[in-house]
Backbone as JSON, one array per atom type, in Angstrom:
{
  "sequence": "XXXXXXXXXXXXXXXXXXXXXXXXXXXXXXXXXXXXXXXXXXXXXXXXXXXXXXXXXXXXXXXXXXXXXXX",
  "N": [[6.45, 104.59, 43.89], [5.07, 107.2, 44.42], [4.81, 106.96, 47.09], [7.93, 107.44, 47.33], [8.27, 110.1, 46.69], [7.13, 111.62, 48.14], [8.74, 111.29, 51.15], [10.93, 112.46, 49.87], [9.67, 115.04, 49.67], [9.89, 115.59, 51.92], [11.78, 117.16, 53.79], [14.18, 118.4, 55.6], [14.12, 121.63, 57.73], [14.65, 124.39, 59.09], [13.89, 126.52, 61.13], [14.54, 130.13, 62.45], [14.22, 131.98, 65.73], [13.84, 135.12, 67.78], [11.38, 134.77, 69.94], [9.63, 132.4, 72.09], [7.7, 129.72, 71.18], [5.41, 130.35, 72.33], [4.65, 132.56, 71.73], [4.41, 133.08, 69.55], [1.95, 131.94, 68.49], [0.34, 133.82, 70.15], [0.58, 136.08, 68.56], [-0.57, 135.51, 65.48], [-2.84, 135.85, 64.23], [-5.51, 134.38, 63.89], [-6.09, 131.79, 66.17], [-6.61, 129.32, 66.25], [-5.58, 128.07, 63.72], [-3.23, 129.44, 63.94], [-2.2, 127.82, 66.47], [-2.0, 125.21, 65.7], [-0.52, 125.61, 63.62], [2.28, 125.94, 64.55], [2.3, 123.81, 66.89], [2.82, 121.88, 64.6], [5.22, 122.85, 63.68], [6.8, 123.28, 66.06], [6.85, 120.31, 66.78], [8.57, 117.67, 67.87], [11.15, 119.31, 67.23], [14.02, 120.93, 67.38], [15.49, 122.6, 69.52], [17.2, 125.27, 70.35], [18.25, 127.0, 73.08], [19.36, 130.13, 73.75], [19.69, 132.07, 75.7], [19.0, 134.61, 77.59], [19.18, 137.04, 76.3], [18.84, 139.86, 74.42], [19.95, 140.57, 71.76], [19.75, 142.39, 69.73], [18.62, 144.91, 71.04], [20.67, 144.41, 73.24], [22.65, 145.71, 71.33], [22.0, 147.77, 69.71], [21.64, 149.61, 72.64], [24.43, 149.68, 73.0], [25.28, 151.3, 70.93], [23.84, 153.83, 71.55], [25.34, 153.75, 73.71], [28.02, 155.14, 72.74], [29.39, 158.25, 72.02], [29.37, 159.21, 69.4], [27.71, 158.71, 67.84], [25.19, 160.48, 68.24], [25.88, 162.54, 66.98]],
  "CA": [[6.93, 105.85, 43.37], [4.49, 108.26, 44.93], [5.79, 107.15, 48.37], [9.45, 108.03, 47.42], [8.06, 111.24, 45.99], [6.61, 111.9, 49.57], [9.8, 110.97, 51.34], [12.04, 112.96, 49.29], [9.75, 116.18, 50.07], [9.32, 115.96, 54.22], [12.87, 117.44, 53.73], [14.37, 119.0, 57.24], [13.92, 123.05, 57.45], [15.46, 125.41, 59.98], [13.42, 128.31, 61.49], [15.22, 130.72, 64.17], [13.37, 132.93, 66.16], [14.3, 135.05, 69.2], [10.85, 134.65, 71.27], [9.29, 131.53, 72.21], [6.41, 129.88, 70.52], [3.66, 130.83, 72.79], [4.93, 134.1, 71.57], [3.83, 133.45, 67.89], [0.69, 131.48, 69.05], [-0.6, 134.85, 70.32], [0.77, 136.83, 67.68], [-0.84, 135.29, 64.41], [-4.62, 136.33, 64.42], [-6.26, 133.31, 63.9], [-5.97, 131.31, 67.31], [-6.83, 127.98, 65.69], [-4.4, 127.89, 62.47], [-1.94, 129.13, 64.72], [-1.35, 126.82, 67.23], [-2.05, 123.92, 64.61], [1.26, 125.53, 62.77], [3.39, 126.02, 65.91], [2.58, 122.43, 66.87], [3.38, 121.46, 63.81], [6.51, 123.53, 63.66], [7.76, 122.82, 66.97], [6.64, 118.87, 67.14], [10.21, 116.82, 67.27], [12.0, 120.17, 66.86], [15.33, 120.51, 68.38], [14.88, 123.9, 70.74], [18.77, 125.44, 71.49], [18.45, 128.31, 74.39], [20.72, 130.56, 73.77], [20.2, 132.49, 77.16], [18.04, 135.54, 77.48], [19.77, 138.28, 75.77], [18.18, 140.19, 73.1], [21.11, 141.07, 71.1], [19.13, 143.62, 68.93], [18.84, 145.55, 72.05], [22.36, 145.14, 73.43], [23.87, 146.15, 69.97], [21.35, 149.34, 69.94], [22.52, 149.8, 73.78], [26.27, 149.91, 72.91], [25.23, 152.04, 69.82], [23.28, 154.71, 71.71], [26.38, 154.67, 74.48], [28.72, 156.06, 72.02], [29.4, 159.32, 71.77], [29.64, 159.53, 68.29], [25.81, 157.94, 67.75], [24.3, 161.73, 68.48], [26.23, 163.53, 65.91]],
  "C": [[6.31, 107.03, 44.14], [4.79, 108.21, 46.52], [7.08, 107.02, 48.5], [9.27, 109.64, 47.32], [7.74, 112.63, 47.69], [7.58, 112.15, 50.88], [10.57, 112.34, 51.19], [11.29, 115.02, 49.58], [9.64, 116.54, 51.7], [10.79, 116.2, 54.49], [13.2, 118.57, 55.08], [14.45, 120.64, 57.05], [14.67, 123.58, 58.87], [14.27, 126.86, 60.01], [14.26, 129.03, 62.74], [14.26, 131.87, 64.4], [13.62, 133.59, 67.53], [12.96, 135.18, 70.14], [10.33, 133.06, 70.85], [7.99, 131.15, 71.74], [4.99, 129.83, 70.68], [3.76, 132.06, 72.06], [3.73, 133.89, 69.68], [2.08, 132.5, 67.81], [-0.73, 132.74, 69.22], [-0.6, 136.14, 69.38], [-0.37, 136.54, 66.38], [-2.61, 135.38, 64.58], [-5.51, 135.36, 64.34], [-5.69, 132.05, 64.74], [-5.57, 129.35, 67.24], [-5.44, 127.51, 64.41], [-3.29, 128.51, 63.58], [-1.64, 128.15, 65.7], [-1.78, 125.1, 66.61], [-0.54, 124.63, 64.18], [2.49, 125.7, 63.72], [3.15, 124.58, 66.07], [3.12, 121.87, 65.84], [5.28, 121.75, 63.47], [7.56, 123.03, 64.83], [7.88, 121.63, 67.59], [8.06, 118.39, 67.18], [11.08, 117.77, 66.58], [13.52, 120.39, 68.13], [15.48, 122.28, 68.6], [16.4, 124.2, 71.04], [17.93, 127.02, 71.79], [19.46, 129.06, 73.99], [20.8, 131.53, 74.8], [18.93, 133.73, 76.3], [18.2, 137.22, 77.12], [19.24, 138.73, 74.56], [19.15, 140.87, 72.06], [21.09, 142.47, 70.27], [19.22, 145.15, 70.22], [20.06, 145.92, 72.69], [23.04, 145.89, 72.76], [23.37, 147.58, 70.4], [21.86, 150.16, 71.23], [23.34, 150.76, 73.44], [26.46, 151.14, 72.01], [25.14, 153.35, 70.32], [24.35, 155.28, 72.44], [26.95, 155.99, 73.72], [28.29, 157.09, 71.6], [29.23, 160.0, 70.31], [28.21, 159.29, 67.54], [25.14, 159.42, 67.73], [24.57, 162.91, 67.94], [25.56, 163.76, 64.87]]
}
């Protein structure tokens, strides 16, 4: 019972993130607990690329073009 119980919580999760996880390695203030939870996080994680576009940026971009943005 207590190893179904065990089982039933190592249940699959989803994180997205747009930098890479040296990025949050050097971010999180404690050097040690972080790259223990990034390994952990990104052990047998399935990694999609989606190219090197920061979308937040493009949008803002496109935003600032327009003329209508400075009214």
């Amino acid at each position: 019972m207590a190893r179904r119980r065990y089982v039933d919580a190592k249940g699959a999760g989803k994180i997205a993130s747009q930098t890479a996880p040296a990025h949050w390695v050097a971010e999180l203030p404690d050097r040690v607990a972080a790259d223990s939870i990034v390994n952990r996080l990104a052990n047998n994680a399935q990694i999609i690329n989606l190219g090197q576009i920061d979308m937040r940026r493009h949008r803002n971009d496109q935003a600032r073009a327009h003329e209508a943005y400075w009214e």
